[in-house]
Tab-separated table of C-alpha atoms and ligand atoms in Angstrom:
chain	number	residue	atom	x	y	z
A	390	MET	CA	-58.827	-109.117	-11.728
A	391	ARG	CA	-60.782	-108.844	-8.411
A	392	LYS	CA	-64.090	-107.552	-8.069
A	393	THR	CA	-64.790	-104.252	-7.898
A	394	ILE	CA	-67.245	-103.131	-5.811
A	395	VAL	CA	-69.738	-100.683	-5.773
A	396	ALA	CA	-72.003	-101.100	-2.659
A	397	GLY	CA	-74.790	-98.640	-1.249
A	398	ASN	CA	-75.734	-98.023	2.989
A	399	TRP	CA	-78.949	-96.477	2.700
A	400	LYS	CA	-79.410	-97.275	6.753
A	401	MET	CA	-82.113	-96.384	8.213
A	402	ASN	CA	-83.606	-93.989	5.615
A	403	GLY	CA	-86.132	-93.566	2.791
A	404	THR	CA	-89.829	-94.192	2.543
A	405	SER	CA	-91.995	-96.241	-0.188
A	406	GLU	CA	-91.904	-92.864	-2.537
A	407	SER	CA	-88.424	-91.324	-2.067
A	408	ILE	CA	-87.086	-95.133	-2.604
A	409	ARG	CA	-89.340	-95.481	-5.933
A	410	ASP	CA	-87.413	-91.842	-7.064
A	411	LEU	CA	-84.344	-93.270	-5.784
A	412	LEU	CA	-84.174	-96.186	-8.151
A	413	ALA	CA	-85.674	-95.072	-11.139
A	414	GLY	CA	-82.888	-92.472	-11.019
A	415	LEU	CA	-80.508	-95.682	-10.836
A	416	THR	CA	-82.078	-98.005	-13.157
A	417	ALA	CA	-82.155	-95.285	-15.820
A	418	GLY	CA	-77.997	-94.409	-15.175
A	419	ALA	CA	-77.171	-98.450	-14.193
A	420	LYS	CA	-74.688	-99.547	-16.373
A	421	ASP	CA	-73.072	-103.689	-16.704
A	422	SER	CA	-70.081	-103.022	-16.402
A	423	ALA	CA	-67.773	-106.758	-16.794
A	424	GLY	CA	-66.433	-106.711	-13.591
A	425	VAL	CA	-68.058	-104.476	-11.487
A	426	ILE	CA	-70.644	-105.604	-9.280
A	427	THR	CA	-73.490	-102.685	-8.017
A	428	LEU	CA	-75.491	-103.263	-4.362
A	429	VAL	CA	-77.987	-101.463	-2.582
A	430	CYS	CA	-78.332	-101.906	1.335
A	431	PRO	CA	-81.453	-101.020	2.067
A	432	PRO	CA	-83.484	-101.277	5.018
A	433	ALA	CA	-85.519	-104.806	5.160
A	434	VAL	CA	-88.437	-104.056	4.864
A	435	TYR	CA	-87.795	-102.642	1.689
A	436	ILE	CA	-85.842	-105.763	0.287
A	437	SER	CA	-89.055	-107.053	-0.853
A	438	GLN	CA	-90.175	-104.204	-2.771
A	439	VAL	CA	-87.054	-102.309	-3.924
A	440	LYS	CA	-86.309	-106.338	-5.590
A	441	GLN	CA	-89.335	-105.776	-7.723
A	442	TRP	CA	-88.714	-102.180	-8.476
A	443	LEU	CA	-85.362	-103.450	-9.708
A	444	GLY	CA	-86.555	-106.351	-11.617
A	445	SER	CA	-83.527	-107.015	-14.612
A	446	ALA	CA	-81.651	-103.803	-13.758
A	447	PRO	CA	-77.755	-104.935	-13.305
A	448	ILE	CA	-78.012	-103.915	-9.862
A	449	SER	CA	-78.326	-106.822	-6.729
A	450	VAL	CA	-79.849	-106.396	-3.298
A	451	GLY	CA	-78.327	-106.835	0.064
A	452	ALA	CA	-79.482	-106.375	3.966
A	453	GLN	CA	-77.642	-104.015	6.765
A	454	ASN	CA	-77.771	-106.521	9.642
A	455	VAL	CA	-78.377	-110.040	10.081
A	456	CYS	CA	-78.941	-112.227	13.324
A	457	GLU	CA	-77.386	-115.616	13.703
A	458	GLN	CA	-79.788	-117.542	15.101
A	459	PRO	CA	-81.588	-119.364	12.188
A	460	LYS	CA	-84.934	-118.481	14.169
A	461	GLY	CA	-87.316	-118.612	17.051
A	462	ALA	CA	-87.946	-116.004	20.140
A	463	PHE	CA	-86.007	-113.254	18.720
A	464	THR	CA	-88.244	-110.204	18.381
A	465	GLY	CA	-86.877	-107.257	15.943
A	466	GLU	CA	-84.579	-109.890	14.167
A	467	ASN	CA	-84.155	-111.200	10.326
A	468	SER	CA	-82.978	-114.256	10.027
A	469	LEU	CA	-81.178	-115.512	6.616
A	470	ALA	CA	-83.415	-118.084	6.409
A	471	MET	CA	-85.637	-114.728	5.621
A	472	LEU	CA	-83.064	-113.083	3.224
A	473	GLN	CA	-82.695	-115.982	1.263
A	474	ASP	CA	-86.413	-116.057	0.697
A	475	LEU	CA	-86.314	-112.108	-0.014
A	476	GLY	CA	-83.249	-113.097	-2.761
A	477	CYS	CA	-80.522	-111.134	-0.739
A	478	GLU	CA	-77.281	-111.690	-2.341
A	479	TYR	CA	-75.150	-110.091	0.364
A	480	VAL	CA	-75.279	-108.971	3.719
A	481	ILE	CA	-73.531	-106.187	5.589
A	482	LEU	CA	-71.972	-106.708	9.009
A	483	GLY	CA	-70.263	-105.497	11.428
A	484	HIS	CA	-70.811	-101.764	10.532
A	485	SER	CA	-69.151	-99.332	13.212
A	486	GLU	CA	-72.924	-98.013	14.084
A	487	ARG	CA	-73.821	-101.906	14.746
A	488	ARG	CA	-70.845	-102.357	17.272
A	489	SER	CA	-71.027	-99.022	18.515
A	490	LEU	CA	-74.747	-98.198	19.436
A	491	PHE	CA	-75.868	-101.698	19.206
A	492	GLY	CA	-73.489	-104.115	21.126
A	493	GLU	CA	-71.689	-106.183	18.000
A	494	THR	CA	-68.543	-107.910	19.107
A	495	ASP	CA	-66.284	-108.560	17.508
A	496	LEU	CA	-67.085	-112.613	18.535
A	497	LEU	CA	-70.926	-111.526	17.767
A	498	VAL	CA	-69.635	-110.729	14.348
A	499	ALA	CA	-67.175	-113.711	13.302
A	500	GLU	CA	-70.806	-115.197	14.417
A	501	LYS	CA	-72.958	-113.840	12.140
A	502	PHE	CA	-70.510	-114.225	9.734
A	503	ALA	CA	-69.969	-117.804	9.962
A	504	ALA	CA	-74.368	-118.110	9.153
A	505	ALA	CA	-73.715	-116.136	6.060
A	506	LYS	CA	-71.219	-118.103	4.476
A	507	GLU	CA	-73.439	-121.742	5.853
A	508	ALA	CA	-76.423	-119.497	4.284
A	509	GLY	CA	-74.966	-119.233	1.137
A	510	ILE	CA	-75.134	-115.022	1.318
A	511	VAL	CA	-71.964	-112.910	0.820
A	512	PRO	CA	-71.072	-111.547	3.738
A	513	VAL	CA	-69.818	-108.010	4.203
A	514	LEU	CA	-67.384	-107.659	7.031
A	515	CYS	CA	-66.851	-104.137	8.198
A	516	VAL	CA	-63.897	-102.699	10.082
A	517	GLY	CA	-62.440	-99.994	11.319
A	518	GLU	CA	-60.921	-97.826	13.866
A	519	THR	CA	-62.042	-95.205	15.978
A	520	LEU	CA	-59.522	-91.835	16.036
A	521	GLY	CA	-58.570	-92.768	19.320
A	522	GLN	CA	-57.641	-95.454	17.951
A	523	ARG	CA	-56.033	-93.863	15.161
A	524	GLU	CA	-54.399	-90.641	16.989
A	525	ALA	CA	-52.350	-94.112	19.406
A	526	GLY	CA	-51.424	-96.108	16.529
A	527	GLN	CA	-53.143	-98.933	16.693
A	528	THR	CA	-54.918	-98.343	13.686
A	529	ILE	CA	-53.672	-101.893	11.805
A	530	GLU	CA	-53.404	-103.699	15.471
A	531	VAL	CA	-57.635	-103.150	15.861
A	532	VAL	CA	-58.456	-104.024	12.682
A	533	GLY	CA	-56.045	-107.118	12.212
A	534	ALA	CA	-58.250	-107.897	15.555
A	535	GLN	CA	-61.588	-107.896	13.754
A	536	VAL	CA	-60.470	-109.418	10.532
A	537	ALA	CA	-58.710	-112.264	12.648
A	538	ALA	CA	-61.937	-113.273	15.540
A	539	VAL	CA	-63.169	-113.649	11.681
A	540	ILE	CA	-60.524	-115.957	10.288
A	541	ASP	CA	-60.492	-117.737	13.617
A	542	ARG	CA	-64.083	-118.655	13.782
A	543	VAL	CA	-64.010	-119.822	10.165
A	544	GLY	CA	-60.825	-120.596	8.974
A	545	ILE	CA	-59.204	-118.649	5.947
A	546	ASN	CA	-61.409	-120.644	3.929
A	547	GLY	CA	-64.333	-119.117	5.299
A	548	LEU	CA	-63.479	-115.526	3.653
A	549	SER	CA	-63.387	-116.784	0.128
A	550	ASP	CA	-65.650	-114.975	-2.133
A	551	ALA	CA	-66.642	-112.768	1.144
A	552	VAL	CA	-65.745	-108.883	0.720
A	553	ILE	CA	-64.007	-106.839	3.608
A	554	ALA	CA	-65.213	-103.042	4.336
A	555	TYR	CA	-62.436	-101.164	5.846
A	556	GLU	CA	-64.588	-98.043	6.967
A	557	PRO	CA	-62.451	-95.820	9.437
A	558	VAL	CA	-65.032	-95.292	12.116
A	559	TRP	CA	-63.333	-91.355	11.954
A	560	ALA	CA	-64.653	-90.980	8.297
A	561	ILE	CA	-67.723	-92.271	8.262
A	562	GLY	CA	-71.221	-90.394	7.854
A	563	THR	CA	-68.813	-87.295	8.876
A	564	GLY	CA	-67.768	-85.591	5.396
A	565	LEU	CA	-63.869	-86.413	6.578
A	566	THR	CA	-62.389	-88.681	4.462
A	567	ALA	CA	-59.122	-90.772	4.906
A	568	THR	CA	-57.226	-89.966	2.708
A	569	PRO	CA	-55.821	-92.231	-0.462
A	570	GLU	CA	-52.521	-93.275	0.891
A	571	GLN	CA	-54.062	-93.901	4.561
A	572	ALA	CA	-56.930	-96.070	3.468
A	573	GLN	CA	-53.897	-97.915	0.627
A	574	GLU	CA	-52.069	-98.387	3.633
A	575	VAL	CA	-55.062	-100.308	5.689
A	576	HIS	CA	-55.740	-102.110	2.745
A	577	ALA	CA	-52.929	-103.651	1.810
A	578	ALA	CA	-51.991	-104.414	5.298
A	579	ILE	CA	-55.263	-106.604	5.142
A	580	ARG	CA	-54.186	-108.715	2.671
A	581	LYS	CA	-50.813	-109.251	4.041
A	582	GLN	CA	-52.823	-110.509	7.340
A	583	LEU	CA	-55.031	-112.625	4.869
A	584	ALA	CA	-52.539	-113.977	2.835
A	585	GLN	CA	-50.143	-115.077	6.316
A	586	ASN	CA	-52.948	-117.431	5.654
A	587	ASP	CA	-54.004	-118.319	1.888
A	588	GLU	CA	-52.544	-116.309	-0.685
A	589	VAL	CA	-55.014	-117.176	-3.123
A	590	ILE	CA	-57.830	-116.080	-1.175
A	591	ALA	CA	-56.130	-113.238	0.061
A	592	GLU	CA	-55.194	-111.674	-3.807
A	593	GLN	CA	-59.221	-112.630	-5.259
A	594	LEU	CA	-60.798	-111.278	-1.989
A	595	SER	CA	-62.041	-107.867	-2.619
A	596	ILE	CA	-61.446	-105.001	-0.240
A	597	LEU	CA	-64.187	-101.449	-0.085
A	598	TYR	CA	-63.457	-98.821	1.321
A	599	GLY	CA	-65.863	-96.471	3.390
A	600	GLY	CA	-66.305	-93.487	4.888
A	601	SER	CA	-67.532	-90.870	3.370
A	602	MET	CA	-66.940	-91.932	-0.391
A	603	ASN	CA	-68.420	-88.962	-2.645
A	604	ALA	CA	-68.455	-88.676	-6.219
A	605	GLY	CA	-65.299	-86.102	-5.660
A	606	ASN	CA	-63.140	-88.144	-4.104
A	607	ALA	CA	-63.824	-91.650	-5.536
A	608	ALA	CA	-61.524	-92.118	-8.619
A	609	GLU	CA	-58.624	-91.154	-6.476
A	610	LEU	CA	-59.208	-93.454	-3.541
A	611	LEU	CA	-60.602	-96.103	-6.163
A	612	ALA	CA	-57.238	-95.819	-7.784
A	613	GLN	CA	-55.143	-97.806	-4.940
A	614	THR	CA	-53.603	-100.750	-5.381
A	615	ASP	CA	-55.682	-102.541	-2.800
A	616	ILE	CA	-59.000	-100.623	-2.968
A	617	ASP	CA	-61.416	-102.580	-4.679
A	618	GLY	CA	-64.921	-100.538	-4.277
A	619	GLY	CA	-66.866	-98.482	-1.924
A	620	LEU	CA	-69.313	-98.963	0.324
A	621	ILE	CA	-71.039	-95.831	0.537
A	622	GLY	CA	-73.636	-94.187	3.058
A	623	GLY	CA	-75.158	-90.715	2.216
A	624	ALA	CA	-73.864	-90.511	-1.638
A	625	SER	CA	-75.795	-93.582	-1.799
A	626	LEU	CA	-78.678	-92.012	-1.596
A	627	LYS	CA	-78.179	-89.576	-4.531
A	628	ALA	CA	-78.661	-91.211	-7.579
A	629	ASP	CA	-76.794	-88.954	-9.414
A	630	GLU	CA	-73.623	-88.965	-7.015
A	631	PHE	CA	-74.067	-92.765	-6.716
A	632	LEU	CA	-73.760	-93.145	-10.666
A	633	THR	CA	-71.027	-91.296	-10.624
A	634	ILE	CA	-69.152	-93.174	-8.012
A	635	CYS	CA	-70.020	-96.558	-10.138
A	636	ALA	CA	-68.536	-94.862	-13.231
A	637	ALA	CA	-65.238	-94.374	-11.097
A	638	ALA	CA	-65.200	-97.618	-10.396
A	639	ALA	CA	-66.116	-99.140	-13.761
A	640	ASP	CA	-62.902	-96.536	-15.040
A	641	SER	CA	-60.249	-97.338	-12.071
A	642	ARG	CA	-60.459	-101.234	-13.936
A	643	LYS	CA	-59.243	-99.688	-17.097
B	1891	PEP	C1	-71.843	-96.321	5.691
B	1891	PEP	O1	-72.203	-96.087	6.363
B	1891	PEP	O2	-70.906	-96.994	5.216
B	1891	PEP	C2	-71.073	-94.969	5.071
B	1891	PEP	C3	-69.201	-94.770	4.923
B	1891	PEP	O3	-70.978	-93.748	5.592
B	1891	PEP	P1	-71.321	-92.480	4.512
B	1891	PEP	O4	-70.590	-92.648	3.027
B	1891	PEP	O5	-71.992	-91.565	4.976
B	1891	PEP	O6	-69.605	-91.961	5.733
């Protein structure tokens, strides 16, 4: 059975004080459920502190982005070696905000993916269509091209043990959520695309849904055959809500 992953993308939110409160809530309620990985992705400057505060709680830590270069004159960037140094196990790559606000292309995201694999940090590759692309009937084509750029760069074997997050851009931070059927359709298409290259990798790869997932809609989304967890923004900043989603993820495996 594939791993179920509930990942919180805190984006550029929080202070030491608010993060400490959030972690107190999370660690008080976090359960070690077989096959379910709970992951938090704080702003990079807090990763070290978050690791320390989490202690032995069953919660993994990831970064929200990384530079594809190993080191050098790249002001403001963080390298994979730095993330390794902090004990980061995962890194979100190609989030739609990175693509739209910071000009990250499919090719750059594929470079980052290759570098993360090389470093042994699990890439969480974000893909998704804009509203205009969905309305133009281009969803599968756009998402397929985003996935293909990574396969072209690392080969299908490079996707073993990786994670993909399908995040329709129009659903991120908007309160609009893809219906379970809309999400399942795209997840199944991604898995089919992977299977055309390698059926075993396609079957074992976890594909998360992201886009206004919350305590109220998580169970229905997670019940879909090809939805193996969630990448959660806003709702990951509230301990109770995030823990409810984690509980729904554990239930979805029963
Ligand atoms: C995200 O940032 O990846 C995300 C899905 O955000 P939200 O849950 O707030 O839509």
